[in-house]
mmCIF file of C-alpha atoms in Angstrom:
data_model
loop_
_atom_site.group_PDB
_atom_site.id
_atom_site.type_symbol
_atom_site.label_atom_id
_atom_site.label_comp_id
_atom_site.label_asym_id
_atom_site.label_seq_id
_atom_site.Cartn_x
_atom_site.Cartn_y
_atom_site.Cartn_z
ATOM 1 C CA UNK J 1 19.595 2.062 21.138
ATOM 2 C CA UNK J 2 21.241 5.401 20.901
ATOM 3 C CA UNK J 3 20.743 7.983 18.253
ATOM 4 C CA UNK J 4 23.181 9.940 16.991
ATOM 5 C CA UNK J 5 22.933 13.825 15.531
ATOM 6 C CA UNK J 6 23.698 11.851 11.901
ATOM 7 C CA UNK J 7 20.786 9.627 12.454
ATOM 8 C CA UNK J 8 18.669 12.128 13.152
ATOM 9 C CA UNK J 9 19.709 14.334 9.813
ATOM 10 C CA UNK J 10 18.855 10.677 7.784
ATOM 11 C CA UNK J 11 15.317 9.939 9.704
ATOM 12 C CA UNK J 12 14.320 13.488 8.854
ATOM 13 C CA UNK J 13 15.370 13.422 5.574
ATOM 14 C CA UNK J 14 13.475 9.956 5.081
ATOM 15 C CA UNK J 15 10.487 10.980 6.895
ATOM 16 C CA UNK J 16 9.898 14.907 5.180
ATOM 17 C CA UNK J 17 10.845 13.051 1.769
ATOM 18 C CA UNK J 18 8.232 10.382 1.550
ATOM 19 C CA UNK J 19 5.350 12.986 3.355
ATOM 20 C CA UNK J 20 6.698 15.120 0.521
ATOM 21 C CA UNK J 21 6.061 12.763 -1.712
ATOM 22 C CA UNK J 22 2.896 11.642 -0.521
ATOM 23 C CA UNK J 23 1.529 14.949 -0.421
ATOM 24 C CA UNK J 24 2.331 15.804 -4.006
ATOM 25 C CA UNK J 25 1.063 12.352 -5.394
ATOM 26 C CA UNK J 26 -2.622 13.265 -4.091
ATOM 27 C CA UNK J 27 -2.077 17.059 -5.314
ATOM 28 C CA UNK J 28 -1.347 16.064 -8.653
ATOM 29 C CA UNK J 29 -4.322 13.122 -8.553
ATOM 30 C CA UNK J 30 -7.040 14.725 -6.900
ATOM 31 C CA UNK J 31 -7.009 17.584 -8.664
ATOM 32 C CA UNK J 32 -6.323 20.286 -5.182
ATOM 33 C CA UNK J 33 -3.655 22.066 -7.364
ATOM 34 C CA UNK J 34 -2.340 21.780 -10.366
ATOM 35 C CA UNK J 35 -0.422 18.588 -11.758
ATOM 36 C CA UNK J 36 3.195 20.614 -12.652
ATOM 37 C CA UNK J 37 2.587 21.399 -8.495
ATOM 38 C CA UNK J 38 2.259 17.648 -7.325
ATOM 39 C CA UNK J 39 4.778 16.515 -9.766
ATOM 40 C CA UNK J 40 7.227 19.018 -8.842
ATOM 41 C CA UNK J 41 6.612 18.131 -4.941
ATOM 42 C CA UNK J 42 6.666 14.487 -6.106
ATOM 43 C CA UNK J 43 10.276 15.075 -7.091
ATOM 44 C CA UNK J 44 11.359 16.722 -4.003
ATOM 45 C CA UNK J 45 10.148 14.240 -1.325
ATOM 46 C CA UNK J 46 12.073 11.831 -4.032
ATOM 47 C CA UNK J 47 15.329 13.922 -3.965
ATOM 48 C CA UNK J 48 14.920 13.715 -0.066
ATOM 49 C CA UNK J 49 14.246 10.053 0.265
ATOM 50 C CA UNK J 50 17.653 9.604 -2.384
ATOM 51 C CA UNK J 51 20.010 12.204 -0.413
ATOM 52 C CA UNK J 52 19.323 10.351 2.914
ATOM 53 C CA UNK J 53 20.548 7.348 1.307
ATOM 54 C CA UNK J 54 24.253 9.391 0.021
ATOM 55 C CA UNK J 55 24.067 10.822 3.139
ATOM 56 C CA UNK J 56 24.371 7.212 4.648
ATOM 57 C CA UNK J 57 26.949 6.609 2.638
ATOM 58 C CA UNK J 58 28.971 9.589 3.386
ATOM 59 C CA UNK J 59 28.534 8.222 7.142
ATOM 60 C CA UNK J 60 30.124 5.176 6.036
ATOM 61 C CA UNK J 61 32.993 6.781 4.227
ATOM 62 C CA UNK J 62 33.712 8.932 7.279
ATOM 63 C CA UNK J 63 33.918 5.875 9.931
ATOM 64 C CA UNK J 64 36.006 4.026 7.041
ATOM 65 C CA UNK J 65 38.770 6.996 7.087
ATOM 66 C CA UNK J 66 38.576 6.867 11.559
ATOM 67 C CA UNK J 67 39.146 2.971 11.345
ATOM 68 C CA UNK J 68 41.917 3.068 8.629
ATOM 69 C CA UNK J 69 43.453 5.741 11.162
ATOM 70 C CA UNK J 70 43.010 3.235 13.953
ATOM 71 C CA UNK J 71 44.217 0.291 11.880
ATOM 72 C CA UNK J 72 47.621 1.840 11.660
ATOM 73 C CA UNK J 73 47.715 3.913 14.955
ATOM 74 C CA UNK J 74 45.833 2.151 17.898
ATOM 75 C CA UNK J 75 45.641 4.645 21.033
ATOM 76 C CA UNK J 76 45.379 7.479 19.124
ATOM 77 C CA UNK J 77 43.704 10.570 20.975
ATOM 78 C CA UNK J 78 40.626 12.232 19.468
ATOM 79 C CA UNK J 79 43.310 15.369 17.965
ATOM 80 C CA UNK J 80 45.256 13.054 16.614
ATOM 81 C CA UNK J 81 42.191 11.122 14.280
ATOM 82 C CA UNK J 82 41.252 14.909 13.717
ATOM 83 C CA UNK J 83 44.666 15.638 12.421
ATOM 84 C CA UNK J 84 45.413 12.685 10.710
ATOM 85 C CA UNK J 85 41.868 12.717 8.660
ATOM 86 C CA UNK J 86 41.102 16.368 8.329
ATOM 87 C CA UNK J 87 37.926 16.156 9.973
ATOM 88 C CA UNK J 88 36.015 18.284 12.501
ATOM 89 C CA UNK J 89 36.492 16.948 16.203
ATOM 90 C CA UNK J 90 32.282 16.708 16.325
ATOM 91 C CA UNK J 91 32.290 14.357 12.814
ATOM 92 C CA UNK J 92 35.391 12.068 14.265
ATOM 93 C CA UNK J 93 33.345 12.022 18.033
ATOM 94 C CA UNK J 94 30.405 10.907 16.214
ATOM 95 C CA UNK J 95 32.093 8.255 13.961
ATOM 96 C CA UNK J 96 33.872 7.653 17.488
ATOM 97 C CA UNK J 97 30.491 6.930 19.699
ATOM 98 C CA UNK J 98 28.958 4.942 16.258
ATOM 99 C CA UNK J 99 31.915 2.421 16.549
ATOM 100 C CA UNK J 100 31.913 2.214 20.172
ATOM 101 C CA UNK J 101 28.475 1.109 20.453
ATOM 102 C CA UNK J 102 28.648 -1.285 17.659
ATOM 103 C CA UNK J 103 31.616 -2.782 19.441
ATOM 104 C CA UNK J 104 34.381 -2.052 16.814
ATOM 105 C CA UNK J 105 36.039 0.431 18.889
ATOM 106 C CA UNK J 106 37.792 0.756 22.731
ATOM 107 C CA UNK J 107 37.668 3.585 24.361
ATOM 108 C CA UNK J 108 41.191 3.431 26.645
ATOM 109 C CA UNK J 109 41.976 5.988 29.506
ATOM 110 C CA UNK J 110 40.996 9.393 29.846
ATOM 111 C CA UNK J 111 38.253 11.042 31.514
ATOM 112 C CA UNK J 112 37.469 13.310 28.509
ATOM 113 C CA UNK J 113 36.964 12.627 24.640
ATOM 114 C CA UNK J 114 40.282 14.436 23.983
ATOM 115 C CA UNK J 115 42.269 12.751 26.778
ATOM 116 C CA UNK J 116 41.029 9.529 25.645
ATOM 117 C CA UNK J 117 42.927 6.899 23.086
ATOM 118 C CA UNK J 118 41.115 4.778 20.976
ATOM 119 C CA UNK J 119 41.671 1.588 19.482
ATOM 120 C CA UNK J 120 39.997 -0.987 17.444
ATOM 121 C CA UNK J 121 39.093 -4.016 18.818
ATOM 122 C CA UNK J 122 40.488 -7.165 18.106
#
């Protein structure tokens, strides 16, 4: 299983958000602070917890826009999906390794990630 930089930003998000959460429903029930303080750190683990799941989302939208690249242009180069979608080369190489490893993208020629062309499978 390999985890990517993206992953990681979701886990932690997940994981902070629900100890948040935790944390603030025994604050405001047993009484260590006040209630306005539990509730209020309630609410932020919550807010955590929701943006992992827009941040997954965003994720998805940003391997949709590499593939609809790769629809129309298979063995395009790593500049050229850059180019094309407006993205950073790190957010298209991580969209790139994502699709690779869940088998909906070849990686063709090309020692390097930018001498490389990439195509989706068939």
């Amino acid at each position: 299983m390999t985890i990517y930089s993206d992953d990681l930003v979701r886990i932690t998000h997940w994981t902070s958000g629900l100890g948040a959460c935790a944390f603030g429903v025994y604050d405001a029930v047993a009484g260590a602070g006040s209630d306005l303080h539990g509730l209020v750190m309630t609410y932020c683990g919550a807010v955590l917890v929701y943006t992992a799941g827009g941040f997954q989302d965003y994720l998805r939208r940003r391997d949709t826009r590499v593939v609809v690249h790769l629809a129309g242009n298979p063995g395009a180069s790593l500049p050229q999906i850059c180019a094309a979608t407006g993205l950073h080369k790190d957010r298209v190489g991580s969209s790139l390794q994502r699709l690779t490893a869940d088998g909906l993208v070849l990686s063709e020629s090309g020692s390097t990630a930018i001498s490389r062309s990439y195509r989706l499978t068939r």
